[in-house]
Amino acid sequence: DVQLVESGGGLVQPGGSLRLSCAASGFTFSNYDFHWVRQTAGKPLEWVSGIGRGLDTYYADSVKGRFTISREDAKNSLYLQMNILRAEDTAVYYCAREIMVAGFFDAVDMWGQGTMVTVSS
Amino acid sequence: EVVLTQSPGTLSLSPGERATLSCRASQSVRSNYLAWYQQKPGQAPRLLIYGASSRATGIPDRFSGSGSGTDFTLIIGRLEPEDFAVYYCQQYGNTPPVTFGGGTKVEIK
């Protein structure tokens, strides 16, 4: 099956850390650029971070300096290391694959099912 | 940062009717790099349209996108029961960051 499967979400205290993983299958992972997009319940989507095939990385201002995106092509995996977590980081985090038409930054044609991150004491 | 404003917030229509959704950008979107997504409760978004007017793989032709610059439109030609959902526009031309609109909910009247 062609799919993205996130893991690593959970409950963490403010100031804590969490590492999200996204396992890809059914396609050639190294040929694609990827992003993390989050969504708080009932709210719009919010782009968090992106990584290209050349390991170039980009971050939303709200997470810059706290979150680190990385990829491991040999393991068909995408990661998001989240440090100094805040209550406002509480959301479902989606792993997302670009459609690869426009070049890096592009529309997303594949999404994982999402993993829930809750930051609360 | 490009701000996307979607209207209306909620659209109440009956199956078989035509839906017209608007997405307005705070500045011109480079190369009309604008996408539309459909999201149902508890599900991830689904890509419908990219590049303002190109249908994604497997998307029925009752979905069509148009527009350029700052004004974009998604039209659902005849609403099917499975089309009632929330729709988001996204711009990826003036980046970073990628930005999304606030969404339009299409509900059954």
PDB file of C-alpha atoms in Angstrom:
ATOM      1  CA  ASP A   1       0.000   0.000   0.000  1.00  0.00           C
ATOM      2  CA  VAL A   2       1.063   3.543  -0.718  1.00  0.00           C
ATOM      3  CA  GLN A   3       0.848   5.278   2.632  1.00  0.00           C
ATOM      4  CA  LEU A   4       2.300   7.473   5.354  1.00  0.00           C
ATOM      5  CA  VAL A   5       1.964   6.380   8.974  1.00  0.00           C
ATOM      6  CA  GLU A   6       2.765   8.750  11.820  1.00  0.00           C
ATOM      7  CA  SER A   7       3.700   7.744  15.349  1.00  0.00           C
ATOM      8  CA  GLY A   8       5.158   9.266  18.478  1.00  0.00           C
ATOM      9  CA  GLY A   9       2.361  11.527  19.624  1.00  0.00           C
ATOM     10  CA  GLY A  10       1.166  11.651  23.194  1.00  0.00           C
ATOM     11  CA  LEU A  11       0.783  13.732  26.332  1.00  0.00           C
ATOM     12  CA  VAL A  12       3.740  15.873  27.376  1.00  0.00           C
ATOM     13  CA  GLN A  13       4.196  18.628  29.939  1.00  0.00           C
ATOM     14  CA  PRO A  14       4.920  22.206  28.896  1.00  0.00           C
ATOM     15  CA  GLY A  15       8.640  22.584  28.286  1.00  0.00           C
ATOM     16  CA  GLY A  16       8.977  18.926  27.384  1.00  0.00           C
ATOM     17  CA  SER A  17      10.053  17.181  24.208  1.00  0.00           C
ATOM     18  CA  LEU A  18       8.577  14.709  21.783  1.00  0.00           C
ATOM     19  CA  ARG A  19       9.784  13.105  18.573  1.00  0.00           C
ATOM     20  CA  LEU A  20       7.299  12.317  15.826  1.00  0.00           C
ATOM     21  CA  SER A  21       8.033   9.745  13.146  1.00  0.00           C
ATOM     22  CA  CYS A  22       6.431   9.139   9.768  1.00  0.00           C
ATOM     23  CA  ALA A  23       6.988   5.818   8.013  1.00  0.00           C
ATOM     24  CA  ALA A  24       6.442   5.787   4.262  1.00  0.00           C
ATOM     25  CA  SER A  25       5.693   2.778   2.096  1.00  0.00           C
ATOM     26  CA  GLY A  26       4.703   1.937  -1.457  1.00  0.00           C
ATOM     27  CA  PHE A  27       6.715   4.629  -3.222  1.00  0.00           C
ATOM     28  CA  THR A  28      10.302   5.851  -3.621  1.00  0.00           C
ATOM     29  CA  PHE A  29      10.689   8.027  -0.534  1.00  0.00           C
ATOM     30  CA  SER A  30      13.898   9.711  -1.669  1.00  0.00           C
ATOM     31  CA  ASN A  31      12.168  11.218  -4.728  1.00  0.00           C
ATOM     32  CA  TYR A  32       9.866  13.427  -2.696  1.00  0.00           C
ATOM     33  CA  ASP A  33       9.793  16.515  -0.502  1.00  0.00           C
ATOM     34  CA  PHE A  34       7.844  16.334   2.748  1.00  0.00           C
ATOM     35  CA  HIS A  35       6.132  18.516   5.313  1.00  0.00           C
ATOM     36  CA  TRP A  36       4.558  18.448   8.733  1.00  0.00           C
ATOM     37  CA  VAL A  37       1.169  20.160   8.980  1.00  0.00           C
ATOM     38  CA  ARG A  38      -0.831  20.446  12.195  1.00  0.00           C
ATOM     39  CA  GLN A  39      -4.439  21.083  13.089  1.00  0.00           C
ATOM     40  CA  THR A  40      -6.028  22.007  16.388  1.00  0.00           C
ATOM     41  CA  ALA A  41      -9.526  20.573  16.859  1.00  0.00           C
ATOM     42  CA  GLY A  42     -12.051  22.534  14.856  1.00  0.00           C
ATOM     43  CA  LYS A  43      -9.420  24.890  13.477  1.00  0.00           C
ATOM     44  CA  PRO A  44      -7.777  25.342  10.072  1.00  0.00           C
ATOM     45  CA  LEU A  45      -4.635  23.586   8.927  1.00  0.00           C
ATOM     46  CA  GLU A  46      -1.275  25.126   9.874  1.00  0.00           C
ATOM     47  CA  TRP A  47       1.989  24.407   8.088  1.00  0.00           C
ATOM     48  CA  VAL A  48       4.788  23.575  10.530  1.00  0.00           C
ATOM     49  CA  SER A  49       7.900  22.554   8.630  1.00  0.00           C
ATOM     50  CA  GLY A  50       9.200  21.156   5.356  1.00  0.00           C
ATOM     51  CA  ILE A  51      12.270  19.277   4.119  1.00  0.00           C
ATOM     52  CA  GLY A  52      13.505  18.803   0.584  1.00  0.00           C
ATOM     53  CA  ARG A  53      15.345  15.973  -1.110  1.00  0.00           C
ATOM     54  CA  GLY A  54      18.532  17.989  -0.706  1.00  0.00           C
ATOM     55  CA  LEU A  55      17.908  18.236   3.058  1.00  0.00           C
ATOM     56  CA  ASP A  56      16.995  21.934   2.851  1.00  0.00           C
ATOM     57  CA  THR A  57      14.657  22.723   5.744  1.00  0.00           C
ATOM     58  CA  TYR A  58      12.018  25.364   6.446  1.00  0.00           C
ATOM     59  CA  TYR A  59      10.022  26.251   9.538  1.00  0.00           C
ATOM     60  CA  ALA A  60       7.018  28.295  10.534  1.00  0.00           C
ATOM     61  CA  ASP A  61       7.992  31.237  12.744  1.00  0.00           C
ATOM     62  CA  SER A  62       5.932  29.749  15.581  1.00  0.00           C
ATOM     63  CA  VAL A  63       8.217  26.700  15.847  1.00  0.00           C
ATOM     64  CA  LYS A  64      11.566  28.029  14.612  1.00  0.00           C
ATOM     65  CA  GLY A  65      14.333  27.253  17.080  1.00  0.00           C
ATOM     66  CA  ARG A  66      12.227  24.665  18.916  1.00  0.00           C
ATOM     67  CA  PHE A  67      11.375  22.072  16.248  1.00  0.00           C
ATOM     68  CA  THR A  68      13.756  20.198  13.938  1.00  0.00           C
ATOM     69  CA  ILE A  69      12.663  18.298  10.840  1.00  0.00           C
ATOM     70  CA  SER A  70      14.804  15.517   9.423  1.00  0.00           C
ATOM     71  CA  ARG A  71      14.586  12.562   7.081  1.00  0.00           C
ATOM     72  CA  GLU A  72      16.308   9.207   6.703  1.00  0.00           C
ATOM     73  CA  ASP A  73      15.872   7.984   3.143  1.00  0.00           C
ATOM     74  CA  ALA A  74      17.409   4.592   3.899  1.00  0.00           C
ATOM     75  CA  LYS A  75      14.588   3.991   6.377  1.00  0.00           C
ATOM     76  CA  ASN A  76      11.850   5.708   4.335  1.00  0.00           C
ATOM     77  CA  SER A  77      11.214   7.901   7.330  1.00  0.00           C
ATOM     78  CA  LEU A  78      10.484  11.510   8.223  1.00  0.00           C
ATOM     79  CA  TYR A  79      10.899  12.942  11.711  1.00  0.00           C
ATOM     80  CA  LEU A  80       9.954  15.995  13.741  1.00  0.00           C
ATOM     81  CA  GLN A  81      11.869  16.650  16.948  1.00  0.00           C
ATOM     82  CA  MET A  82       9.790  18.988  19.091  1.00  0.00           C
ATOM     83  CA  ASN A  83      11.442  20.718  22.062  1.00  0.00           C
ATOM     84  CA  ILE A  84      10.289  23.340  24.553  1.00  0.00           C
ATOM     85  CA  LEU A  85       6.694  22.396  23.848  1.00  0.00           C
ATOM     86  CA  ARG A  86       3.913  24.850  24.650  1.00  0.00           C
ATOM     87  CA  ALA A  87       0.187  24.423  25.191  1.00  0.00           C
ATOM     88  CA  GLU A  88      -0.407  26.054  21.812  1.00  0.00           C
ATOM     89  CA  ASP A  89       1.492  23.202  20.119  1.00  0.00           C
ATOM     90  CA  THR A  90      -1.385  20.883  21.023  1.00  0.00           C
ATOM     91  CA  ALA A  91      -2.735  19.535  17.740  1.00  0.00           C
ATOM     92  CA  VAL A  92      -2.982  16.601  15.372  1.00  0.00           C
ATOM     93  CA  TYR A  93       0.258  16.468  13.413  1.00  0.00           C
ATOM     94  CA  TYR A  94       0.107  15.213   9.826  1.00  0.00           C
ATOM     95  CA  CYS A  95       2.986  13.973   7.725  1.00  0.00           C
ATOM     96  CA  ALA A  96       2.469  15.168   4.147  1.00  0.00           C
ATOM     97  CA  ARG A  97       4.056  14.357   0.775  1.00  0.00           C
ATOM     98  CA  GLU A  98       4.358  16.937  -1.999  1.00  0.00           C
ATOM     99  CA  ILE A  99       2.889  16.275  -5.422  1.00  0.00           C
ATOM    100  CA  MET A 100       6.234  17.221  -7.037  1.00  0.00           C
ATOM    101  CA  VAL A 101       4.881  19.387  -9.848  1.00  0.00           C
ATOM    102  CA  ALA A 102       5.900  22.932  -8.908  1.00  0.00           C
ATOM    103  CA  GLY A 103       9.194  22.200  -7.156  1.00  0.00           C
ATOM    104  CA  PHE A 104       9.761  22.677  -3.428  1.00  0.00           C
ATOM    105  CA  PHE A 105       6.926  24.053  -1.906  1.00  0.00           C
ATOM    106  CA  ASP A 106       4.033  22.385  -3.656  1.00  0.00           C
ATOM    107  CA  ALA A 107       0.558  20.995  -3.109  1.00  0.00           C
ATOM    108  CA  VAL A 108       0.269  17.888  -0.934  1.00  0.00           C
ATOM    109  CA  ASP A 109      -1.114  14.776  -2.551  1.00  0.00           C
ATOM    110  CA  MET A 110      -0.643  12.308   0.293  1.00  0.00           C
ATOM    111  CA  TRP A 111      -1.326  12.656   3.994  1.00  0.00           C
ATOM    112  CA  GLY A 112      -0.858  10.368   6.943  1.00  0.00           C
ATOM    113  CA  GLN A 113      -3.681   9.699   9.370  1.00  0.00           C
ATOM    114  CA  GLY A 114      -2.193  12.089  11.909  1.00  0.00           C
ATOM    115  CA  THR A 115      -0.816  11.716  15.423  1.00  0.00           C
ATOM    116  CA  MET A 116      -2.164  13.654  18.395  1.00  0.00           C
ATOM    117  CA  VAL A 117       0.162  15.778  20.508  1.00  0.00           C
ATOM    118  CA  THR A 118      -1.210  17.170  23.766  1.00  0.00           C
ATOM    119  CA  VAL A 119       0.854  19.618  25.790  1.00  0.00           C
ATOM    120  CA  SER A 120      -0.584  19.953  29.254  1.00  0.00           C
ATOM    121  CA  SER A 121       0.397  19.765  32.888  1.00  0.00           C
TER     122      SER A 121
ATOM    123  CA  GLU B   1       2.955  36.074   4.801  1.00  0.00           C
ATOM    124  CA  VAL B   2       0.033  35.614   2.434  1.00  0.00           C
ATOM    125  CA  VAL B   3      -3.305  35.577   4.255  1.00  0.00           C
ATOM    126  CA  LEU B   4      -6.060  33.553   2.595  1.00  0.00           C
ATOM    127  CA  THR B   5      -9.661  34.505   3.339  1.00  0.00           C
ATOM    128  CA  GLN B   6     -12.320  31.964   2.448  1.00  0.00           C
ATOM    129  CA  SER B   7     -15.974  32.763   2.014  1.00  0.00           C
ATOM    130  CA  PRO B   8     -18.582  31.994   2.947  1.00  0.00           C
ATOM    131  CA  GLY B   9     -17.756  30.388   6.266  1.00  0.00           C
ATOM    132  CA  THR B  10     -20.655  27.990   5.861  1.00  0.00           C
ATOM    133  CA  LEU B  11     -22.623  27.063   2.744  1.00  0.00           C
ATOM    134  CA  SER B  12     -25.986  25.342   3.237  1.00  0.00           C
ATOM    135  CA  LEU B  13     -27.066  23.510   0.103  1.00  0.00           C
ATOM    136  CA  SER B  14     -29.051  20.479  -1.007  1.00  0.00           C
ATOM    137  CA  PRO B  15     -27.682  17.477  -2.915  1.00  0.00           C
ATOM    138  CA  GLY B  16     -27.701  18.225  -6.641  1.00  0.00           C
ATOM    139  CA  GLU B  17     -27.124  21.939  -6.160  1.00  0.00           C
ATOM    140  CA  ARG B  18     -24.030  23.819  -7.301  1.00  0.00           C
ATOM    141  CA  ALA B  19     -21.515  25.063  -4.725  1.00  0.00           C
ATOM    142  CA  THR B  20     -19.291  28.080  -5.281  1.00  0.00           C
ATOM    143  CA  LEU B  21     -16.460  28.622  -2.783  1.00  0.00           C
ATOM    144  CA  SER B  22     -14.176  31.650  -2.758  1.00  0.00           C
ATOM    145  CA  CYS B  23     -10.577  32.100  -1.631  1.00  0.00           C
ATOM    146  CA  ARG B  24      -9.048  35.576  -1.648  1.00  0.00           C
ATOM    147  CA  ALA B  25      -5.341  36.204  -1.065  1.00  0.00           C
ATOM    148  CA  SER B  26      -3.853  39.275   0.622  1.00  0.00           C
ATOM    149  CA  GLN B  27      -1.343  39.523  -2.236  1.00  0.00           C
ATOM    150  CA  SER B  28      -0.954  37.972  -5.647  1.00  0.00           C
ATOM    151  CA  VAL B  29      -0.119  34.257  -5.485  1.00  0.00           C
ATOM    152  CA  ARG B  30       2.987  33.535  -7.552  1.00  0.00           C
ATOM    153  CA  SER B  31       2.346  31.336 -10.559  1.00  0.00           C
ATOM    154  CA  ASN B  32      -1.194  30.748  -9.283  1.00  0.00           C
ATOM    155  CA  TYR B  33       0.174  28.111  -6.962  1.00  0.00           C
ATOM    156  CA  LEU B  34      -3.087  27.550  -5.151  1.00  0.00           C
ATOM    157  CA  ALA B  35      -4.603  24.236  -4.056  1.00  0.00           C
ATOM    158  CA  TRP B  36      -7.958  23.122  -2.685  1.00  0.00           C
ATOM    159  CA  TYR B  37      -8.485  20.339  -0.165  1.00  0.00           C
ATOM    160  CA  GLN B  38     -11.532  18.540   1.180  1.00  0.00           C
ATOM    161  CA  GLN B  39     -11.591  17.353   4.778  1.00  0.00           C
ATOM    162  CA  LYS B  40     -14.199  15.201   6.486  1.00  0.00           C
ATOM    163  CA  PRO B  41     -14.470  14.796  10.271  1.00  0.00           C
ATOM    164  CA  GLY B  42     -11.734  12.620  11.718  1.00  0.00           C
ATOM    165  CA  GLN B  43      -9.940  12.342   8.384  1.00  0.00           C
ATOM    166  CA  ALA B  44      -6.863  13.842   6.811  1.00  0.00           C
ATOM    167  CA  PRO B  45      -7.334  16.394   4.040  1.00  0.00           C
ATOM    168  CA  ARG B  46      -7.657  15.211   0.440  1.00  0.00           C
ATOM    169  CA  LEU B  47      -6.162  17.128  -2.471  1.00  0.00           C
ATOM    170  CA  LEU B  48      -8.760  18.197  -5.033  1.00  0.00           C
ATOM    171  CA  ILE B  49      -7.133  20.929  -7.135  1.00  0.00           C
ATOM    172  CA  TYR B  50      -3.568  22.184  -7.571  1.00  0.00           C
ATOM    173  CA  GLY B  51      -2.153  24.992  -9.655  1.00  0.00           C
ATOM    174  CA  ALA B  52      -5.513  26.745  -9.292  1.00  0.00           C
ATOM    175  CA  SER B  53      -7.244  24.615 -11.915  1.00  0.00           C
ATOM    176  CA  SER B  54      -5.667  21.163 -12.289  1.00  0.00           C
ATOM    177  CA  ARG B  55      -7.642  18.275 -10.851  1.00  0.00           C
ATOM    178  CA  ALA B  56      -5.695  15.812  -8.734  1.00  0.00           C
ATOM    179  CA  THR B  57      -5.654  12.132  -9.618  1.00  0.00           C
ATOM    180  CA  GLY B  58      -9.000  10.436  -9.135  1.00  0.00           C
ATOM    181  CA  ILE B  59     -10.981  13.627  -8.464  1.00  0.00           C
ATOM    182  CA  PRO B  60     -14.388  13.686 -10.228  1.00  0.00           C
ATOM    183  CA  ASP B  61     -14.916  16.323 -12.891  1.00  0.00           C
ATOM    184  CA  ARG B  62     -17.747  17.946 -10.918  1.00  0.00           C
ATOM    185  CA  PHE B  63     -14.902  19.649  -8.996  1.00  0.00           C
ATOM    186  CA  SER B  64     -13.340  22.544 -10.851  1.00  0.00           C
ATOM    187  CA  GLY B  65     -10.980  25.336  -9.853  1.00  0.00           C
ATOM    188  CA  SER B  66     -10.376  28.703 -11.420  1.00  0.00           C
ATOM    189  CA  GLY B  67      -8.898  32.104 -10.746  1.00  0.00           C
ATOM    190  CA  SER B  68      -5.608  33.919 -10.732  1.00  0.00           C
ATOM    191  CA  GLY B  69      -3.715  36.587  -8.836  1.00  0.00           C
ATOM    192  CA  THR B  70      -5.661  37.137  -5.626  1.00  0.00           C
ATOM    193  CA  ASP B  71      -9.078  35.632  -6.395  1.00  0.00           C
ATOM    194  CA  PHE B  72      -9.709  31.918  -6.686  1.00  0.00           C
ATOM    195  CA  THR B  73     -12.856  29.804  -6.870  1.00  0.00           C
ATOM    196  CA  LEU B  74     -13.742  26.165  -6.319  1.00  0.00           C
ATOM    197  CA  ILE B  75     -16.960  24.992  -7.924  1.00  0.00           C
ATOM    198  CA  ILE B  76     -18.681  21.718  -7.157  1.00  0.00           C
ATOM    199  CA  GLY B  77     -20.999  21.224 -10.125  1.00  0.00           C
ATOM    200  CA  ARG B  78     -23.679  19.046  -8.551  1.00  0.00           C
ATOM    201  CA  LEU B  79     -23.321  18.174  -4.897  1.00  0.00           C
ATOM    202  CA  GLU B  80     -23.223  14.479  -4.068  1.00  0.00           C
ATOM    203  CA  PRO B  81     -23.901  13.290  -0.484  1.00  0.00           C
ATOM    204  CA  GLU B  82     -20.190  12.574   0.005  1.00  0.00           C
ATOM    205  CA  ASP B  83     -19.250  16.176  -0.882  1.00  0.00           C
ATOM    206  CA  PHE B  84     -20.528  17.661   2.375  1.00  0.00           C
ATOM    207  CA  ALA B  85     -17.316  18.509   4.188  1.00  0.00           C
ATOM    208  CA  VAL B  86     -14.934  21.362   4.976  1.00  0.00           C
ATOM    209  CA  TYR B  87     -12.877  22.803   2.121  1.00  0.00           C
ATOM    210  CA  TYR B  88      -9.547  24.592   2.522  1.00  0.00           C
ATOM    211  CA  CYS B  89      -7.493  26.577   0.066  1.00  0.00           C
ATOM    212  CA  GLN B  90      -3.707  26.666   0.333  1.00  0.00           C
ATOM    213  CA  GLN B  91      -1.131  28.868  -1.356  1.00  0.00           C
ATOM    214  CA  TYR B  92       2.369  27.570  -2.013  1.00  0.00           C
ATOM    215  CA  GLY B  93       3.662  30.246  -4.341  1.00  0.00           C
ATOM    216  CA  ASN B  94       4.826  32.877  -1.850  1.00  0.00           C
ATOM    217  CA  THR B  95       6.819  30.754   0.551  1.00  0.00           C
ATOM    218  CA  PRO B  96       7.853  30.154   3.190  1.00  0.00           C
ATOM    219  CA  PRO B  97       5.456  29.872   4.813  1.00  0.00           C
ATOM    220  CA  VAL B  98       2.814  27.815   3.084  1.00  0.00           C
ATOM    221  CA  THR B  99      -0.522  29.204   4.266  1.00  0.00           C
ATOM    222  CA  PHE B 100      -4.044  27.843   4.429  1.00  0.00           C
ATOM    223  CA  GLY B 101      -7.394  29.565   4.449  1.00  0.00           C
ATOM    224  CA  GLY B 102      -9.825  29.351   7.327  1.00  0.00           C
ATOM    225  CA  GLY B 103     -12.087  26.868   5.541  1.00  0.00           C
ATOM    226  CA  THR B 104     -15.614  26.746   4.167  1.00  0.00           C
ATOM    227  CA  LYS B 105     -18.017  24.188   5.558  1.00  0.00           C
ATOM    228  CA  VAL B 106     -20.477  22.816   3.012  1.00  0.00           C
ATOM    229  CA  GLU B 107     -23.430  21.456   4.950  1.00  0.00           C
ATOM    230  CA  ILE B 108     -26.689  19.811   4.007  1.00  0.00           C
ATOM    231  CA  LYS B 109     -29.592  22.219   3.932  1.00  0.00           C
TER     232      LYS B 109
END
